[in-house]
Short mmCIF file of C-alpha atoms in Angstrom, two decimals:
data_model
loop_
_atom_site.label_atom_id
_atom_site.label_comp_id
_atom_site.label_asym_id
_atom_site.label_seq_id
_atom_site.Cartn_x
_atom_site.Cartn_y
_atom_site.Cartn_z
CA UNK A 1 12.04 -9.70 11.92
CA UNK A 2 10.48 -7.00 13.77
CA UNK A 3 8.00 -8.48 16.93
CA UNK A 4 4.22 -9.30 15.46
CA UNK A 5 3.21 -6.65 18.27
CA UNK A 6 4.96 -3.55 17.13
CA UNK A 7 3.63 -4.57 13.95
CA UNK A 8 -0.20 -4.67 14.47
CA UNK A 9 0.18 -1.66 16.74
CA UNK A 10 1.91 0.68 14.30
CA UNK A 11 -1.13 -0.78 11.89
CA UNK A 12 -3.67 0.25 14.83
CA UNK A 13 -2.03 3.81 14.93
CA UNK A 14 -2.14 4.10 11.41
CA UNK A 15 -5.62 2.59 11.04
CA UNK A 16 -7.16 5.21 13.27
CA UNK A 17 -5.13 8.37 12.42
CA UNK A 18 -6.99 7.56 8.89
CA UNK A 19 -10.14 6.86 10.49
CA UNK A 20 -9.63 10.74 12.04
CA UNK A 21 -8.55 11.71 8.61
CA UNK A 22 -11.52 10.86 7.12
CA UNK A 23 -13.96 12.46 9.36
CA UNK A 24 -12.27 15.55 8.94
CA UNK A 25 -12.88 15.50 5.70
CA UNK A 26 -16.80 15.28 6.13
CA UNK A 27 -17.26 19.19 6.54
CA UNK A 28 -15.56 20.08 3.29
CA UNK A 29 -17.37 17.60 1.21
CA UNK A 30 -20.61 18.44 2.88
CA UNK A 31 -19.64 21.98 2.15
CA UNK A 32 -19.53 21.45 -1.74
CA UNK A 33 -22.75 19.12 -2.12
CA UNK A 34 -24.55 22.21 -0.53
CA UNK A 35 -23.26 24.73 -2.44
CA UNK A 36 -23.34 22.66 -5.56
CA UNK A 37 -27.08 21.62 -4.67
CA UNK A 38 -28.35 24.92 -3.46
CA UNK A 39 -26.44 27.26 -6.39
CA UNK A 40 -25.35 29.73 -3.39
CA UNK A 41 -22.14 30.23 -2.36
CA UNK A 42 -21.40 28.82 0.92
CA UNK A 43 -20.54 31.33 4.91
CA UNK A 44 -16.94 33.09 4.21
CA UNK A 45 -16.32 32.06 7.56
CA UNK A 46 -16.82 28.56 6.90
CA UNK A 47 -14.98 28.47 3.71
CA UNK A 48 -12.21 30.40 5.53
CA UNK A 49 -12.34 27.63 8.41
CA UNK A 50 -12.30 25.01 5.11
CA UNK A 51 -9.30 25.99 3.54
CA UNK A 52 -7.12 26.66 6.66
CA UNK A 53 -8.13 23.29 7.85
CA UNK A 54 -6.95 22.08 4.45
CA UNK A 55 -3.90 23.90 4.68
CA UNK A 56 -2.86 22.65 8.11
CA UNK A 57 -3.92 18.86 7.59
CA UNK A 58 -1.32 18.69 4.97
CA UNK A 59 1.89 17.90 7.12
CA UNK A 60 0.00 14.78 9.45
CA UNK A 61 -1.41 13.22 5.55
CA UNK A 62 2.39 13.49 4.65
CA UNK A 63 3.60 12.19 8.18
CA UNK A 64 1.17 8.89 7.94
CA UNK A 65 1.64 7.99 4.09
CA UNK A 66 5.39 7.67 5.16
CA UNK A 67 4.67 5.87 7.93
CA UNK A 68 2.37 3.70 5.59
CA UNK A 69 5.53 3.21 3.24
CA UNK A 70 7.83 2.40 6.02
CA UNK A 71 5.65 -0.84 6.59
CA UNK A 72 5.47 -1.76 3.22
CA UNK A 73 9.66 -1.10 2.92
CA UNK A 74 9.92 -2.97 5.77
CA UNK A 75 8.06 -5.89 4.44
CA UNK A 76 9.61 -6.00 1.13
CA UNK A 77 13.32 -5.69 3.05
CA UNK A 78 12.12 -8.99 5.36
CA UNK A 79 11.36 -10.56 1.89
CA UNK A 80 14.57 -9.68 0.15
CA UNK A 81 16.41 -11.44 3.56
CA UNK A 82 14.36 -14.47 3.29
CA UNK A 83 14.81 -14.71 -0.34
CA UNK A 84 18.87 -14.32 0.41
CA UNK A 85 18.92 -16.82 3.68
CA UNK A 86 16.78 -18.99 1.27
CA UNK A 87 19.62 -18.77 -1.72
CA UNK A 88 22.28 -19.39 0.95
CA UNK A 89 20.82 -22.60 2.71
CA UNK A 90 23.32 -24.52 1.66
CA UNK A 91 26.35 -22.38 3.69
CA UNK A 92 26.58 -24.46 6.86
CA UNK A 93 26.35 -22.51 10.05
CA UNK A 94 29.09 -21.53 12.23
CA UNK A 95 27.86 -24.56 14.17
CA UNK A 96 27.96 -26.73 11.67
CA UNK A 97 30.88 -26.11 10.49
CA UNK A 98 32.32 -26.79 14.13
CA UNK A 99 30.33 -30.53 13.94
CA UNK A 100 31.82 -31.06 10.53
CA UNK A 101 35.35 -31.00 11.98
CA UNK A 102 33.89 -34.34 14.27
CA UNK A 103 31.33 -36.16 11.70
CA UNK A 104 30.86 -35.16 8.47
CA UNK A 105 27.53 -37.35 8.30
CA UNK A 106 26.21 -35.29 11.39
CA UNK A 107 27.07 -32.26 9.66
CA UNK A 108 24.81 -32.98 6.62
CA UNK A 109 22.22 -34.68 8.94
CA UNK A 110 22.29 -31.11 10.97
CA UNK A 111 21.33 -29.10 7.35
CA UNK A 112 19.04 -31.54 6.45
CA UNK A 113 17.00 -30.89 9.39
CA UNK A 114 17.68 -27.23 9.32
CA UNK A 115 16.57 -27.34 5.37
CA UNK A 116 13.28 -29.54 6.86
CA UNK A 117 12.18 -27.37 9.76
CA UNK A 118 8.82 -25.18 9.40
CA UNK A 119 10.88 -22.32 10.84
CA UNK A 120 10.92 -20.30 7.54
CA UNK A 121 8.33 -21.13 6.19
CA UNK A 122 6.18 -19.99 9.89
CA UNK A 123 7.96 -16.83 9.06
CA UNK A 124 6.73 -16.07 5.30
CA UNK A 125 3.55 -16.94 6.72
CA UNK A 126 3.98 -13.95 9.11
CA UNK A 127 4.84 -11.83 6.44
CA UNK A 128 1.96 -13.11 4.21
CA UNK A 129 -0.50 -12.11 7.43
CA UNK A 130 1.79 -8.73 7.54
CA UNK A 131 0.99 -8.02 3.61
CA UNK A 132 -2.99 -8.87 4.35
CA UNK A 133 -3.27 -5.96 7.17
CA UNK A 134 -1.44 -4.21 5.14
CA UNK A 135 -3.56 -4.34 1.47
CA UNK A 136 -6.68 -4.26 3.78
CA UNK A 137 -5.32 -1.02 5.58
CA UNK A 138 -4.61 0.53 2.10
CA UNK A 139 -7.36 -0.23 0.26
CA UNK A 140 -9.81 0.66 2.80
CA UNK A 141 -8.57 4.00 2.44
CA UNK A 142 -8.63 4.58 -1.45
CA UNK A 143 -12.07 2.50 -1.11
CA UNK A 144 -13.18 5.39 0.77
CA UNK A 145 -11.05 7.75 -1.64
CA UNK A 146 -12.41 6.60 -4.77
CA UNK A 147 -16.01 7.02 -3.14
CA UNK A 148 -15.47 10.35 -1.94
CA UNK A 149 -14.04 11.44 -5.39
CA UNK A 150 -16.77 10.71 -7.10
CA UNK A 151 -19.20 12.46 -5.10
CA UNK A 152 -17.02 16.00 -4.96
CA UNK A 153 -15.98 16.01 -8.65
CA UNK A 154 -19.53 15.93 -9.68
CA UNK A 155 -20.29 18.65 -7.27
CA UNK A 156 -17.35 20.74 -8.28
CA UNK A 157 -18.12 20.47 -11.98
CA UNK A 158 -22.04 21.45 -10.81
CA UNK A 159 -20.96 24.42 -8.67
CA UNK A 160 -18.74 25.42 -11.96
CA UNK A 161 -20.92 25.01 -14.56
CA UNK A 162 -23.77 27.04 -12.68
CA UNK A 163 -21.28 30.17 -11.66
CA UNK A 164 -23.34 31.74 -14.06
CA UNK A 165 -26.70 31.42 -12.45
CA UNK A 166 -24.54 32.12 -8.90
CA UNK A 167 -23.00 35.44 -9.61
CA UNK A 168 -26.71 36.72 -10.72
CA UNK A 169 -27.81 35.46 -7.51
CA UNK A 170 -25.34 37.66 -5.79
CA UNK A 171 -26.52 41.00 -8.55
CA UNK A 172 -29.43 40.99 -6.88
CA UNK A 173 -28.27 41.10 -3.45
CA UNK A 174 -28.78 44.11 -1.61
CA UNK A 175 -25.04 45.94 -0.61
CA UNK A 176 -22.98 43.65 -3.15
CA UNK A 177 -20.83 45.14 -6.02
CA UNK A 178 -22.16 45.00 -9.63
CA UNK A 179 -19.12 44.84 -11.45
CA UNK A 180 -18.23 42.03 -13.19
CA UNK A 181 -14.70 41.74 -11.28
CA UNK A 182 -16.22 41.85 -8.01
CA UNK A 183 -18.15 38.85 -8.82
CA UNK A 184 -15.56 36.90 -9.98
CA UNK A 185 -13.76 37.65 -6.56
CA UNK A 186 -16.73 36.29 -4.36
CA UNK A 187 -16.83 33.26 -6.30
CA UNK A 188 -12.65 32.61 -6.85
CA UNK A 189 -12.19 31.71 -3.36
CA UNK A 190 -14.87 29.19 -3.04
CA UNK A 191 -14.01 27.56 -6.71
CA UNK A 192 -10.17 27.67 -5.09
CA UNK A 193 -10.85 25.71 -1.77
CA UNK A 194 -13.15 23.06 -3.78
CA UNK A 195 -10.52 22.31 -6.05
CA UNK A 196 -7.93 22.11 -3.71
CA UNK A 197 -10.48 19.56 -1.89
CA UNK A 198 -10.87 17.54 -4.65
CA UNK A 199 -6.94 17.82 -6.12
CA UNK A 200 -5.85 16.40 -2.76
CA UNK A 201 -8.40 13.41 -2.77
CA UNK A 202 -6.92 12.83 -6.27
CA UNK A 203 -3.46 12.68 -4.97
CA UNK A 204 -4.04 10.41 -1.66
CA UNK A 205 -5.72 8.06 -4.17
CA UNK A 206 -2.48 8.41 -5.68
CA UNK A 207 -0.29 7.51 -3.33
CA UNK A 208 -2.15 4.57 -1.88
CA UNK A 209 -2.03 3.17 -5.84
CA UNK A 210 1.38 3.42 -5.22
CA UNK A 211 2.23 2.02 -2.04
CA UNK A 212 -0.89 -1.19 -3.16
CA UNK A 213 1.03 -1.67 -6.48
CA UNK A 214 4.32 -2.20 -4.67
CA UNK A 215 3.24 -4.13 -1.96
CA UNK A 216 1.11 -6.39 -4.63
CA UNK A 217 4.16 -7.18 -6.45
CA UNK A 218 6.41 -7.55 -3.47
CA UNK A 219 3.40 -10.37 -2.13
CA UNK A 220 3.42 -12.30 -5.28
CA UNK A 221 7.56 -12.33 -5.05
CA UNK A 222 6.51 -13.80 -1.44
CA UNK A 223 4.12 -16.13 -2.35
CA UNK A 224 6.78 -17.66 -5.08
CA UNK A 225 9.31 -17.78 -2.54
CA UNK A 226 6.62 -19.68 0.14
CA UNK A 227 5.97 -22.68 -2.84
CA UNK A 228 10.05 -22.85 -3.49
CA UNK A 229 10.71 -22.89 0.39
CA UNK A 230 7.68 -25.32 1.16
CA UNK A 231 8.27 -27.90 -1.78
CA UNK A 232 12.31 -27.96 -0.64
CA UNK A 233 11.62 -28.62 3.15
CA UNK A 234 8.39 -31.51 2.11
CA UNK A 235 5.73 -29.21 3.06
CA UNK A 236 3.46 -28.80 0.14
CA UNK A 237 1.55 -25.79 0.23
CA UNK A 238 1.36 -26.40 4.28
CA UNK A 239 -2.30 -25.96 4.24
CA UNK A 240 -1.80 -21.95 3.08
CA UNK A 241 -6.02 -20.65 1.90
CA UNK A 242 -7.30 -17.69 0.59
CA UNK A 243 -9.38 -17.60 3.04
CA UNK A 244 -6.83 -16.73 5.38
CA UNK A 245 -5.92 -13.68 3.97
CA UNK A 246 -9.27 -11.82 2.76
CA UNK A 247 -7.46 -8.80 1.27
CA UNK A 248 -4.62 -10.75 -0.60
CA UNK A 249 -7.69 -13.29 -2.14
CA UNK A 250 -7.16 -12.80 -6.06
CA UNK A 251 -3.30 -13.76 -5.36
CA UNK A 252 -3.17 -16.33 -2.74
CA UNK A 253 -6.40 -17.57 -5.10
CA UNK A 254 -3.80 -18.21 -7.82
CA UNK A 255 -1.00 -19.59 -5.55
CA UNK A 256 -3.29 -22.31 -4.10
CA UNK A 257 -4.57 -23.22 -7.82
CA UNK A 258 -1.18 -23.31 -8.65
CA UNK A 259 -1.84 -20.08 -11.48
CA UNK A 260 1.46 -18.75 -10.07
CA UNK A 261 3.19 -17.21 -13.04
CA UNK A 262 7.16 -15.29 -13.02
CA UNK A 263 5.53 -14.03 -16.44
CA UNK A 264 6.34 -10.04 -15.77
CA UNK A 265 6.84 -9.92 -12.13
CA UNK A 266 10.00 -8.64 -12.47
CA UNK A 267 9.07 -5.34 -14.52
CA UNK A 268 5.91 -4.60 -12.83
CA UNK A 269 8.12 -4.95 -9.16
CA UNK A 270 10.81 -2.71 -11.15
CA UNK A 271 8.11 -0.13 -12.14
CA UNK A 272 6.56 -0.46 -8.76
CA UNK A 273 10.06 0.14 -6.63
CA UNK A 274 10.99 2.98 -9.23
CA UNK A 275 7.61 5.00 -8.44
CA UNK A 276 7.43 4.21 -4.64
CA UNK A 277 11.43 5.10 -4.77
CA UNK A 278 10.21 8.71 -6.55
CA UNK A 279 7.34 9.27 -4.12
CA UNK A 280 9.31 8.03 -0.83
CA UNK A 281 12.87 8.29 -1.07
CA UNK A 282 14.38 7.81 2.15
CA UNK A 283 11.63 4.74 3.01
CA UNK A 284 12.96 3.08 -0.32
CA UNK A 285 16.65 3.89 0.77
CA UNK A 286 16.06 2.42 3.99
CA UNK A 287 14.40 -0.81 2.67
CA UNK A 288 18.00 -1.42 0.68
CA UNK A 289 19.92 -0.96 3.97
CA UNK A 290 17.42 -3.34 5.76
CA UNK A 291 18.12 -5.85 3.66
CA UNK A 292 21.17 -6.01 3.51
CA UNK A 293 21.80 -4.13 0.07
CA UNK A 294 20.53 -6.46 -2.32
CA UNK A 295 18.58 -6.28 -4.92
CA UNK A 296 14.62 -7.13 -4.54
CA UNK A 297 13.47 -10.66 -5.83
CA UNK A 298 15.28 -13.78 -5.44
CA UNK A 299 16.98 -16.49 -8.22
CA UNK A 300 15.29 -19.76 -8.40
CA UNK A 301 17.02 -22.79 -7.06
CA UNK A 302 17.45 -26.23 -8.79
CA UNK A 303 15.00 -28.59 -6.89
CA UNK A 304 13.85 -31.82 -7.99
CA UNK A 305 10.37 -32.12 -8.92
CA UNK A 306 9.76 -28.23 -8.53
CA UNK A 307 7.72 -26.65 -11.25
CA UNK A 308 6.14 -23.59 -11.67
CA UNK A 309 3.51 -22.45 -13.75
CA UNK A 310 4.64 -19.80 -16.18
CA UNK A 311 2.05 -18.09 -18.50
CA UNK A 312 1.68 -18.35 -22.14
#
């Protein structure tokens, strides 16, 4: 498992490139609520400076949603391993294999301890902390998505449904053409870069719907596998609370009430890694390699006294 520190500094990176992201898009929203509010059409220079700015952000949005899907590959892949390692407990280790061939007693004492020790389940705890920055990250920025939306669609649709009352403003300007076609072409460009604006808040909201709905599923598959690995080393719930985790509440919420329920995980995961696999291919290829090949989830073991809550 990747070091905690390259972790929470790629999620710093990230975090702020959005930060940056968002700013920029101040100017272009503020751009539409004035032309929207004041029924003018906004500088050509500014709408020019607008729409290249739109043009040229494209390329960094696309390099930071993959980096945003690389973490949340990344996370599922160190899932599917602990799932597998988890599935597997019971191959001794080269070592004790080599103890076996002395004492067969120490042997089994050796994976008892190994099945006891907090080691694994320390380490879905990192990945449950891992999936928290992670939602948090995410839904911060279709938070401000969704908010931003909202505002610019209702200024679009003003700014449309008034072109009427625009293009007589502009009849009556002194120096500009009359004719109906000349109109139209001082108001296409403006209508052009506003929908663009809008059309590419629609699709980052998109994609970070995407990356939350696979990284939701992939947490719950965690979560499952943190209650089968704690109540087969004696741990309980070892003292996991949603308060731990403030973006991941709802689901760590129904883990610690023990609401945990397999009922559907595995077609809303399927649906989830299908669509994230569409929208980043090589990120979903590389989360395969990572772990090993396998395929995502894990089977659940025979364990006495285990039970799991399974919905109606």
């Amino acid at each position: 498992m990747a070091a905690p520190g390259n972790f929470d500094s790629e999620i710093e990176r990230i975090g702020n490139v959005l930060a940056a992201m968002r700013d920029a898009l101040g100017p272009t929203g503020e751009l539409l609520a004035e032309t929207a509010q004041n029924l003018a059409l906004p500088d050509e220079e500014k709408l020019a400076a607008e729409a290249e700015r739109l043009t040229a952000e494209l390329p960094e949005r696309q390099t930071i949603e993959a980096a945003m899907a690389r973490l949340v590959a990344d996370l599922a892949a160190e899932i599917g391993i602990c799932a597998q390692e988890f599935d597997d407990r019971e191959v001794p280790t080269r070592f004790e294999t080599l103890i076996g061939y002395v004492s067969g007693a120490a042997k089994h004492r050796r994976q008892r301890a190994r099945w006891r020790s907090p080691a694994p389940l320390n380490r879905l705890a990192e990945l449950l902390r891992r999936a928290d920055l992670l939602a948090g990250l995410v839904r911060q920025e279709r938070d401000f998505l969704i908010g931003q939306r909202r505002e610019s669609e209702g200024d679009l649709v003003t700014f449309i449904d008034h072109r009427p009352e625009i293009t007589e403003k502009l009849r009556g300007e002194d120096g500009v053409a009359k004719t109906g076609t000349d109109l139209v072409g001082r108001t296409a460009p403006a209508i052009q870069v506003f929908q663009d604006f809008v059309a590419g808040l629609n699709a980052r909201m998109g994609t970070c719907n995407i990356l939350l709905h696979k990284l939701i599923g992939d947490t719950e598959n965690l979560l499952i596998l943190y209650r089968v690995v704690a109540d087969a080393g004696g741990h309980g719930d070892a003292g996991l609370k949603p308060e731990l985790f403030p973006h991941l509440v709802p689901e760590v919420e129904r883990f610690a009430n023990g609401m945990l329920t397999l009922h559907g995980l595995d077609r809303r995961r399927h649906r989830a890694d299908q669509t994230f696999a569409e929208r980043f291919p090589a990120e979903a290829t590389g989360e395969v390699a990572k772990s090993g090949g396998g395929q995502g989830g894990f089977r659940l073991p025979t364990i006495a006294g285990f039970k799991l809550v399974r919905s109606r």
